[in-house]
Coordinates of C-alpha atoms and ligand atoms in Angstrom, one line a residue:
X1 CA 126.2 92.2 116.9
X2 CA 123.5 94.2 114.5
X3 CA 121.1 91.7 115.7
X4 CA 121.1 93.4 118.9
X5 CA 119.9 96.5 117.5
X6 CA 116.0 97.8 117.7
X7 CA 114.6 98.2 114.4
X8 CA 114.5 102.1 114.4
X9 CA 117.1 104.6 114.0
X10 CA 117.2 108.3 114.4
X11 CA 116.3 109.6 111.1
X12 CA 116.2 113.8 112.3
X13 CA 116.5 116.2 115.0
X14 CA 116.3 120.3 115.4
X15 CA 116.4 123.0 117.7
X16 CA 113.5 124.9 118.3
X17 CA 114.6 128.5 120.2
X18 CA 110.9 130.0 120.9
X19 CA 110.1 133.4 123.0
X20 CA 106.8 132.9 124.3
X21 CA 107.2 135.7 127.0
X22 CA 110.5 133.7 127.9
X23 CA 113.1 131.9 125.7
X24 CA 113.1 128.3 125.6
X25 CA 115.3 126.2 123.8
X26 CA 114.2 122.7 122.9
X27 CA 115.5 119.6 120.9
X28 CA 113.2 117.3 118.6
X29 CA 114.6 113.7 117.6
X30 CA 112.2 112.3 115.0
X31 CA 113.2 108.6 114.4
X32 CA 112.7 106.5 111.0
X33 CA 109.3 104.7 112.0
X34 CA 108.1 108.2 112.7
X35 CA 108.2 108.2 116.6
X36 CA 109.4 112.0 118.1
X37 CA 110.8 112.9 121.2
X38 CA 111.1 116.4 122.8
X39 CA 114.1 117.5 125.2
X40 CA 114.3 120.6 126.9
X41 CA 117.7 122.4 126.1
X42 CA 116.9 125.8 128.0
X43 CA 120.6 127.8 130.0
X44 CA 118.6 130.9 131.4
X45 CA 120.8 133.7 129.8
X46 CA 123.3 131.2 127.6
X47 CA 120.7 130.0 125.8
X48 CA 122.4 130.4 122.2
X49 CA 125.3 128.6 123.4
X50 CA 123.2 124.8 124.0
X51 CA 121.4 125.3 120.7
X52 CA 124.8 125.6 118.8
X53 CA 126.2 122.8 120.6
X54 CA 123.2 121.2 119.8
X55 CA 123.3 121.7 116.3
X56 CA 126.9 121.6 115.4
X57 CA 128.1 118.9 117.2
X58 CA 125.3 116.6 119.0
X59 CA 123.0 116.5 116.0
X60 CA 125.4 115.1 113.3
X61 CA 126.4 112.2 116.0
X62 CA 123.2 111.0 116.3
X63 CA 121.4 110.2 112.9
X64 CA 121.1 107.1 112.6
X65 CA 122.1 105.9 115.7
X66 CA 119.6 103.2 117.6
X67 CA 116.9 105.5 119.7
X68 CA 116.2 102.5 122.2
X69 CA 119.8 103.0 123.5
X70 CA 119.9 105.5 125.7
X71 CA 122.6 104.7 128.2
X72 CA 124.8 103.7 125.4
X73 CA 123.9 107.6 123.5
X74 CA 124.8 109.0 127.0
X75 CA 128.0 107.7 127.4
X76 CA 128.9 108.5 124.0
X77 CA 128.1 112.2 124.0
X78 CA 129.8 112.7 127.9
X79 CA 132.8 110.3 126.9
X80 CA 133.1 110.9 123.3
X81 CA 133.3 114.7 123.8
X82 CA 136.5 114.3 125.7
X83 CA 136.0 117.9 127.0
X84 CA 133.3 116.7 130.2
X85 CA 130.4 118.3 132.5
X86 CA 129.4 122.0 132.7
X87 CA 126.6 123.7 132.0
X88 CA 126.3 124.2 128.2
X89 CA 127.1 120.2 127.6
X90 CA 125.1 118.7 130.7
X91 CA 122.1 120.9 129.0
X92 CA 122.7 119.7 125.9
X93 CA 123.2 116.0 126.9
X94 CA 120.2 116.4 128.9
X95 CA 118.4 117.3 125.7
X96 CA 119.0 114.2 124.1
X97 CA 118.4 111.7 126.6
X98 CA 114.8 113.2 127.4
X99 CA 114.0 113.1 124.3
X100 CA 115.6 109.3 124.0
X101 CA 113.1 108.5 127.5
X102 CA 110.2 110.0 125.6
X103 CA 110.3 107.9 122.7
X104 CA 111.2 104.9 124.7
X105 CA 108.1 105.1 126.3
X106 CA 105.7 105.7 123.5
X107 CA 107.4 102.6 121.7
X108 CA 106.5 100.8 124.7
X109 CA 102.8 102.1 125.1
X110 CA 103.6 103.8 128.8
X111 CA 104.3 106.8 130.8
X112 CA 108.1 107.4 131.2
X113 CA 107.1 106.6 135.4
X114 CA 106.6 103.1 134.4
X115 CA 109.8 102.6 132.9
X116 CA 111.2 104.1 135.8
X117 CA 109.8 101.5 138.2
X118 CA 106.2 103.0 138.5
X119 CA 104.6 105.0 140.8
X120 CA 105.9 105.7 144.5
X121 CA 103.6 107.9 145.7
X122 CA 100.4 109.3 144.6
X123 CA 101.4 113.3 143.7
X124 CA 104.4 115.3 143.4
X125 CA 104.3 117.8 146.4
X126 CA 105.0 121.6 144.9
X127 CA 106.2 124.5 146.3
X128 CA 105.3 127.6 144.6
X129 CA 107.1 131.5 145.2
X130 CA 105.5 133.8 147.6
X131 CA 107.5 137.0 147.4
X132 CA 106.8 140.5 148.2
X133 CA 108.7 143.6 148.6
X134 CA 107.4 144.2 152.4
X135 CA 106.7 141.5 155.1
X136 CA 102.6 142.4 154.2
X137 CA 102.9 141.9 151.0
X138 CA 105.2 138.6 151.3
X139 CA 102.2 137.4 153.5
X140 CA 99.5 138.2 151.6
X141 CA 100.9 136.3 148.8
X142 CA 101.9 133.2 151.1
X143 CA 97.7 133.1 151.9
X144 CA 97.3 133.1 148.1
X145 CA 99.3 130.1 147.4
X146 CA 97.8 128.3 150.3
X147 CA 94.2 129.1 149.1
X148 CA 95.4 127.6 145.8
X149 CA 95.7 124.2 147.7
X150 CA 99.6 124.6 148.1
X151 CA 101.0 122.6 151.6
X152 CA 104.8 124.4 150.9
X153 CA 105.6 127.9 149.9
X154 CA 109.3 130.2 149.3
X155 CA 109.3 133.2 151.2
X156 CA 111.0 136.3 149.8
X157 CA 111.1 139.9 150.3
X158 CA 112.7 142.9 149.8
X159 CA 115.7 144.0 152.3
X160 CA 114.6 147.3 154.5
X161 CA 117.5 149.7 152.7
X162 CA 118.3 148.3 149.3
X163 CA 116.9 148.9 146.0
X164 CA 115.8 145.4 144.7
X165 CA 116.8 141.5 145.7
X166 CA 116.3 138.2 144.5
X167 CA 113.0 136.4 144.3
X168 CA 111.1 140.1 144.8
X169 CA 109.2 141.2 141.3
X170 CA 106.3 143.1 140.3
X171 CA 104.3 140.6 138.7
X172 CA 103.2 138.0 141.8
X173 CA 102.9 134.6 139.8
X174 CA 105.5 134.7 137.2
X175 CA 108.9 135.7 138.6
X176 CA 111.2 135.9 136.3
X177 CA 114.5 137.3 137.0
X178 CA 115.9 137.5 133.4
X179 CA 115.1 140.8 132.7
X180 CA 117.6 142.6 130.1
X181 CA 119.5 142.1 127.4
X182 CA 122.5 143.8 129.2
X183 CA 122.3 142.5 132.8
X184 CA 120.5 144.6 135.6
X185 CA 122.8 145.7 138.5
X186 CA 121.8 145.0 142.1
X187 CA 123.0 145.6 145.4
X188 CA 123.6 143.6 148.2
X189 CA 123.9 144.0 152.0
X190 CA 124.5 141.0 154.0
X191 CA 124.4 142.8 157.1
X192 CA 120.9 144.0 156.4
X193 CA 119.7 140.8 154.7
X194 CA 120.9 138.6 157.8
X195 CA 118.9 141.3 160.3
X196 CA 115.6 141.2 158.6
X197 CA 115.2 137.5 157.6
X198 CA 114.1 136.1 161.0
X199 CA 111.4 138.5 161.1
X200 CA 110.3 137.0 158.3
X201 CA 109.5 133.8 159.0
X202 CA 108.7 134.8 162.6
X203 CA 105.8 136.8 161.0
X204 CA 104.6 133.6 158.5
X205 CA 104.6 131.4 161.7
X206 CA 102.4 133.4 164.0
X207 CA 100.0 133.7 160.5
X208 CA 99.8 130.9 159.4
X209 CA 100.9 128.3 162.5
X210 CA 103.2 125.0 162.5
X211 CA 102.0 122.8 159.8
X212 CA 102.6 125.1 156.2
X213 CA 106.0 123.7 154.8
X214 CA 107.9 127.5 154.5
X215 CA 111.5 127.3 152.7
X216 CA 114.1 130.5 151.7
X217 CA 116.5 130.9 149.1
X218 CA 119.7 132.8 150.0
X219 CA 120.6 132.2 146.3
X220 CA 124.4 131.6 146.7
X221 CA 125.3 135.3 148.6
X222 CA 126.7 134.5 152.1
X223 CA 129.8 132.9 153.3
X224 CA 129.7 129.9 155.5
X225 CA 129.5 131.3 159.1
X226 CA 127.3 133.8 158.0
X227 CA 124.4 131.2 156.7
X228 CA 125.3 129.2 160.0
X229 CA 124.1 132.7 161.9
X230 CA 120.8 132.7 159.7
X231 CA 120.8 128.9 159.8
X232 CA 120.5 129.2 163.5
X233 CA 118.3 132.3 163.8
X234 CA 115.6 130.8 161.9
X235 CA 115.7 127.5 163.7
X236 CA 112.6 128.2 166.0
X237 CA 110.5 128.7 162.7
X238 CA 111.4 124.6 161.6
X239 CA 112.1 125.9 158.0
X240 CA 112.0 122.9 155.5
X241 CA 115.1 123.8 154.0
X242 CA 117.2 127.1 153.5
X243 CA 118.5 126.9 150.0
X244 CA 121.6 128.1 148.5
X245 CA 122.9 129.1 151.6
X246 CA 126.6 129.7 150.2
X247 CA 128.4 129.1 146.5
X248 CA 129.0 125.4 146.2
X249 CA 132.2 125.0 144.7
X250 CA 133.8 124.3 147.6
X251 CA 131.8 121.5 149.1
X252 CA 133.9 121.1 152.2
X253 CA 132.6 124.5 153.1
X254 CA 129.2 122.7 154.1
X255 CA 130.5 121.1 157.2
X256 CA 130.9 124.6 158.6
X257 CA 127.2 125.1 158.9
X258 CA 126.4 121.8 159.5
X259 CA 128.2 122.1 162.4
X260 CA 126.1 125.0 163.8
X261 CA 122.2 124.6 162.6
X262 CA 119.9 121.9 162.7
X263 CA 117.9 123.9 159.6
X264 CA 118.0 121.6 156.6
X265 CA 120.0 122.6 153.7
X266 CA 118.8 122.3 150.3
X267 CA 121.3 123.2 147.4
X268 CA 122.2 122.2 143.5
X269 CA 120.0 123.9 140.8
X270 CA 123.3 125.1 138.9
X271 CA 125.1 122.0 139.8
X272 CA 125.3 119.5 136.4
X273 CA 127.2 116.2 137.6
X274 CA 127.1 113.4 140.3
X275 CA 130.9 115.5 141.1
X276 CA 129.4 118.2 142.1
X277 CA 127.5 117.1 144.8
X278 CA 129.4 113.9 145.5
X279 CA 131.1 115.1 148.8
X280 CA 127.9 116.8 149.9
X281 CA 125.8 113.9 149.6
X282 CA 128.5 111.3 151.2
X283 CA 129.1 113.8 153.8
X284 CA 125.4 114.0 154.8
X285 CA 126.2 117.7 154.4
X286 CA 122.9 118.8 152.8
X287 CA 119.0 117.4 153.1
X288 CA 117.4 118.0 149.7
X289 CA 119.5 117.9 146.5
X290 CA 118.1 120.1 144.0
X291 CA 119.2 119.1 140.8
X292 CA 116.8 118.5 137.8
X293 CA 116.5 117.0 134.5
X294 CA 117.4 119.7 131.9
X295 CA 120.7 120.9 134.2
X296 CA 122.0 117.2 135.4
X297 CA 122.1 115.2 131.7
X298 CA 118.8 113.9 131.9
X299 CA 117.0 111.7 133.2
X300 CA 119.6 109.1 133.6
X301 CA 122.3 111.1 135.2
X302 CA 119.7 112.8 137.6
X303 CA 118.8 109.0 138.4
X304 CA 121.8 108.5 139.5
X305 CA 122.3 111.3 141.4
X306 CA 119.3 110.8 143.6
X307 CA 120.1 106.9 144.1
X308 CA 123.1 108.5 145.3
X309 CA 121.7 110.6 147.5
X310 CA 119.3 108.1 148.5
X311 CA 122.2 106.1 150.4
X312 CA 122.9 109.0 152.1
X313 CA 119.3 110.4 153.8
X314 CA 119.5 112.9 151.4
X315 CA 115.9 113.8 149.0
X316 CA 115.2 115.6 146.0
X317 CA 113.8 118.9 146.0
X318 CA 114.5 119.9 142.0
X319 CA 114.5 123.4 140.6
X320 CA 111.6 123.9 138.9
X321 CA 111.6 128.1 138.3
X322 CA 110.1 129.2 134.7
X323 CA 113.4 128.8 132.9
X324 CA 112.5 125.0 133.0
X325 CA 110.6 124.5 130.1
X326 CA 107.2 122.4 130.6
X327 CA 108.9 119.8 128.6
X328 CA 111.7 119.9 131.6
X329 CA 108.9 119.8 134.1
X330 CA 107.3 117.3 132.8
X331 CA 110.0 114.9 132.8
X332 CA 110.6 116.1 136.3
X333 CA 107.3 114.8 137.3
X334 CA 108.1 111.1 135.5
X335 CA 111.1 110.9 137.7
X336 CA 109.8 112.8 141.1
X337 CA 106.7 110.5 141.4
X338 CA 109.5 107.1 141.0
X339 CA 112.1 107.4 142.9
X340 CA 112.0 106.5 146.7
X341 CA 113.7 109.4 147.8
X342 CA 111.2 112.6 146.7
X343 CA 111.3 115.3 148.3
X344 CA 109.4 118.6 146.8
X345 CA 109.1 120.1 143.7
X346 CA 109.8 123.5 142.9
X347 CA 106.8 124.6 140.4
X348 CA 106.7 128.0 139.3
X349 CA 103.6 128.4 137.2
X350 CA 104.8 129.3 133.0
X351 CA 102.8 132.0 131.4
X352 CA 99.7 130.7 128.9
X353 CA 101.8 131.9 126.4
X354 CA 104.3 129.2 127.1
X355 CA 101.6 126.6 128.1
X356 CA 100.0 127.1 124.7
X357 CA 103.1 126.2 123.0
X358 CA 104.0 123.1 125.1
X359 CA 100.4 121.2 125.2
X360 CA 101.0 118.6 128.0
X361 CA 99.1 116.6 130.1
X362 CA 100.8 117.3 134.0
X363 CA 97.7 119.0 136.1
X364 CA 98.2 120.6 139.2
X365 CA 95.9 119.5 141.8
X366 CA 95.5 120.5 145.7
X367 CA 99.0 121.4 146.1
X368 CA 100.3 118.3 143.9
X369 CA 101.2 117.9 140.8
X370 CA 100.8 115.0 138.6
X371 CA 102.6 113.3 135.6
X372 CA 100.9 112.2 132.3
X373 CA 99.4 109.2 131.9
X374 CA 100.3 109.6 128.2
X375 CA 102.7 107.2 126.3
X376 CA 106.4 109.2 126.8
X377 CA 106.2 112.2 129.1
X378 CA 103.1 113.3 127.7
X379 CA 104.5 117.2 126.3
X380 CA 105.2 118.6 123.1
X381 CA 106.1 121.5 121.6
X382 CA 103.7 123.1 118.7
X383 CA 106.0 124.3 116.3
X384 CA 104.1 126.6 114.3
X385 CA 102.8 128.4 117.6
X386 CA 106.6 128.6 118.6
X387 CA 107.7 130.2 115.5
X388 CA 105.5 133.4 116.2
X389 CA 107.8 133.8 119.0
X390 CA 111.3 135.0 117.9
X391 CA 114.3 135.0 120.6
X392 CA 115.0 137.7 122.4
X393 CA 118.0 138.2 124.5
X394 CA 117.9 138.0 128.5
X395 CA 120.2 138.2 131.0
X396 CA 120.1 137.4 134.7
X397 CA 120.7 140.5 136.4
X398 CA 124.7 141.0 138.7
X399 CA 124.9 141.7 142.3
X400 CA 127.5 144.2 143.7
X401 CA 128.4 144.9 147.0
X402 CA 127.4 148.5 148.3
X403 CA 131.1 149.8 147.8
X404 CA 131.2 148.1 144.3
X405 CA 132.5 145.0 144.6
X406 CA 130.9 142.2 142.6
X407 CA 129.1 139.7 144.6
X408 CA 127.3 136.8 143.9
X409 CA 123.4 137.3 142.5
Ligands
EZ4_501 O1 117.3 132.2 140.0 O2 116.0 129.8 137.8 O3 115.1 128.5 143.2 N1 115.0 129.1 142.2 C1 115.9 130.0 141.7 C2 115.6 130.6 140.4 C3 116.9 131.0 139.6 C4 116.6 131.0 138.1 C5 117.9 131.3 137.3 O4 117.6 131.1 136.0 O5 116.9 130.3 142.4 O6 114.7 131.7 140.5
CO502 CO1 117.1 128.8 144.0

């Protein structure tokens, strides 16, 4: 049986936990023959609780265990854990499989794309975040991404009566919403929310006419007859997807607004199995699935998911917000440019802080973005750089309802 074995065997592997404006968790295997792979490991806001997994009981598992098998080291750490799926052990799974893809393809000389199947297309199509806190401002930052070369843009603003909402921030280019250690309280009207969306997107169509891709992120706060409502009222403006209209645990719920808009759904970024999403996809209940690497176990879980979703007219649109490392992204890239079913990619620029401690070789080009050519996915991390960056806690903020009641953020 031994004879079946590669050569190598995994001789190390650590947790990096680096602050570089953000925290970012990531996991280095380093094998016997000297060959190193990166995973990234990053929860937004739980980040503590991956590296420990990590560390206490992924990392003693897997020395000296054969790197070249990576469907094999998959099973074993969703199997062998008996306790399955959620987010802290699809992370950490996730972890070790990128890693695993990375050094499969520098032992093989080629981008992780090739072992995928190679190229389908020539560039991953991006959408980046135009938000603002009035409809001028949401605007004027819809014209920057599209001077930037970008052919799809998010549109968010601020809702005329409450404080703050999702998406909406200070600094233009580099949302991020985890913003204290304790989480921030916000407050949430739908009634307002679902009166000044339309306007919205009526404004962005008479701007900037037919042909810019505009999507919206209702991040999980309305119930399913309201998002059929906003499905429906934004229907003349031929959104490319309305995201997170609802809470997905209960996937039946996404017949209900199926049954009343023609305005594709998107939904998934906090999903971490094939289970979650199973009745969805068969269903033909959503359009884009949006899981990605670092959430979904990987590269070979999120493989399957999309060939999944591929039987069923459903694409990929993966999250891609700053709390997905570049090592995340990057692997994102390898898998978004294979399969036959792409749809977008969300990219959210990462601070040069963060760039300068994951060097990589993904460009961004006239509104695509493109994977390595390097052996493996063509990232790293540079540990000395990350080690001037301490963790810091961060939460994502909590949404109440204006009498009090919590909500959903
Ligand atoms: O709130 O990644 O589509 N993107 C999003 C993100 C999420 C954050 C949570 O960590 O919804 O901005
Ligand atoms: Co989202």
């Amino acid at each position: 049986m031994s004879r079946t074995r590669s050569a190598d065997r995994i001789a190390d592997a650590r947790v990096i936990v680096t602050c570089p404006g953000r925290n970012f968790v990531t996991l280095k295997v380093i094998t016997e023959q000297g060959v190193t792979g990166v995973g990234d490991a990053t929860l937004n806001g739980r980040e503590l609780a991956v590296a420990a997994y990590l560390t206490e009981h992924v990392i003693p598992v897997l020395i000296g265990r054969d790197p070249a098998r990576i469907e094999d080291t998959w099973q074993y750490l969703y199997r062998g854990a008996y306790w399955r799926r959620g987010p802290v052990t699809m992370s950490a799974i996730a972890a070790v499989d990128t890693a695993l893809w990375d050094i499969k393809g520098k032992v093989a000389g080629l981008p992780v794309y090739q072992l995928l199947g190679g190229r389908s297309r020539e560039g991953v199509t991006v959408y980046g975040h135009a938000n603002g806190e009035t409809i001028d401002e949401a605007m004027a930052a819809v014209a920057h991404y599209l001077e930037l070369g970008y052919k799809a843009v998010r549109v968010q603003t601020g809702v005329p009566g409450l404080p703050s909402t999702y998406g909406v921030s200070k600094d233009q280019m580099f949302y991020e919403p985890a913003d204290a250690a304790i989480p921030t309280e916000n407050v949430w009207s739908t009634q307002r929310y679902l009166e000044h969306t339309p306007k919205v997107f009526a404004r962005a169509r008479e701007e900037f006419g037919p042909y810019v891709k505009l999507l919206h992120d209702v991040h999980h706060r309305l119930t399913p007859i309201e998002a059929a409502r906003l499905g429906k009222a934004l229907e003349p403006y031929g959104l490319t997807w309305l995201e997170d209209p609802v809470p997905a645990e209960l996937q039946e719920g996404f017949r209900l607004i199926r049954q009343h808009t023609t305005t594709p759904i998107a939904v998934g970024e906090v999903f971490n199995s094939i289970y979650d999403a199973r009745t969805l996809i068969t269903e033909q209940l959503i359009d884009y699935i949006r899981t990605t690497v670092v959430r979904a176990g990987g590269i070979t879980h999120l493989r399957r998911i999309f060939d999944l979703a591929a039987l069923h007219h459903v694409r990929s649109g993966s999250h891609g917000a700053t709390d997905l490392s570049p090592v995340c992204l990057a692997a994102a890239l390898h898998v978004d440019i294979a399969i036959p079913n792409f749809g977008l990619q969300e990219y959210m620029r990462h601070t040069e802080e963060t760039d300068a401690v994951f060097p990589h070789g993904y460009w961004f080009e006239d509104g695509y973005l493109f994977p390595s050519e390097e052996p493996g996915l063509g990232v790293d991390i540079d540990e000395e750089l990350a080690a001037q960056y301490p963790y810091k806690p961060a939460s994502l903020p909590v949404n109440r309802l204006e009498d009090g009641t919590m909500h959903d953020w």
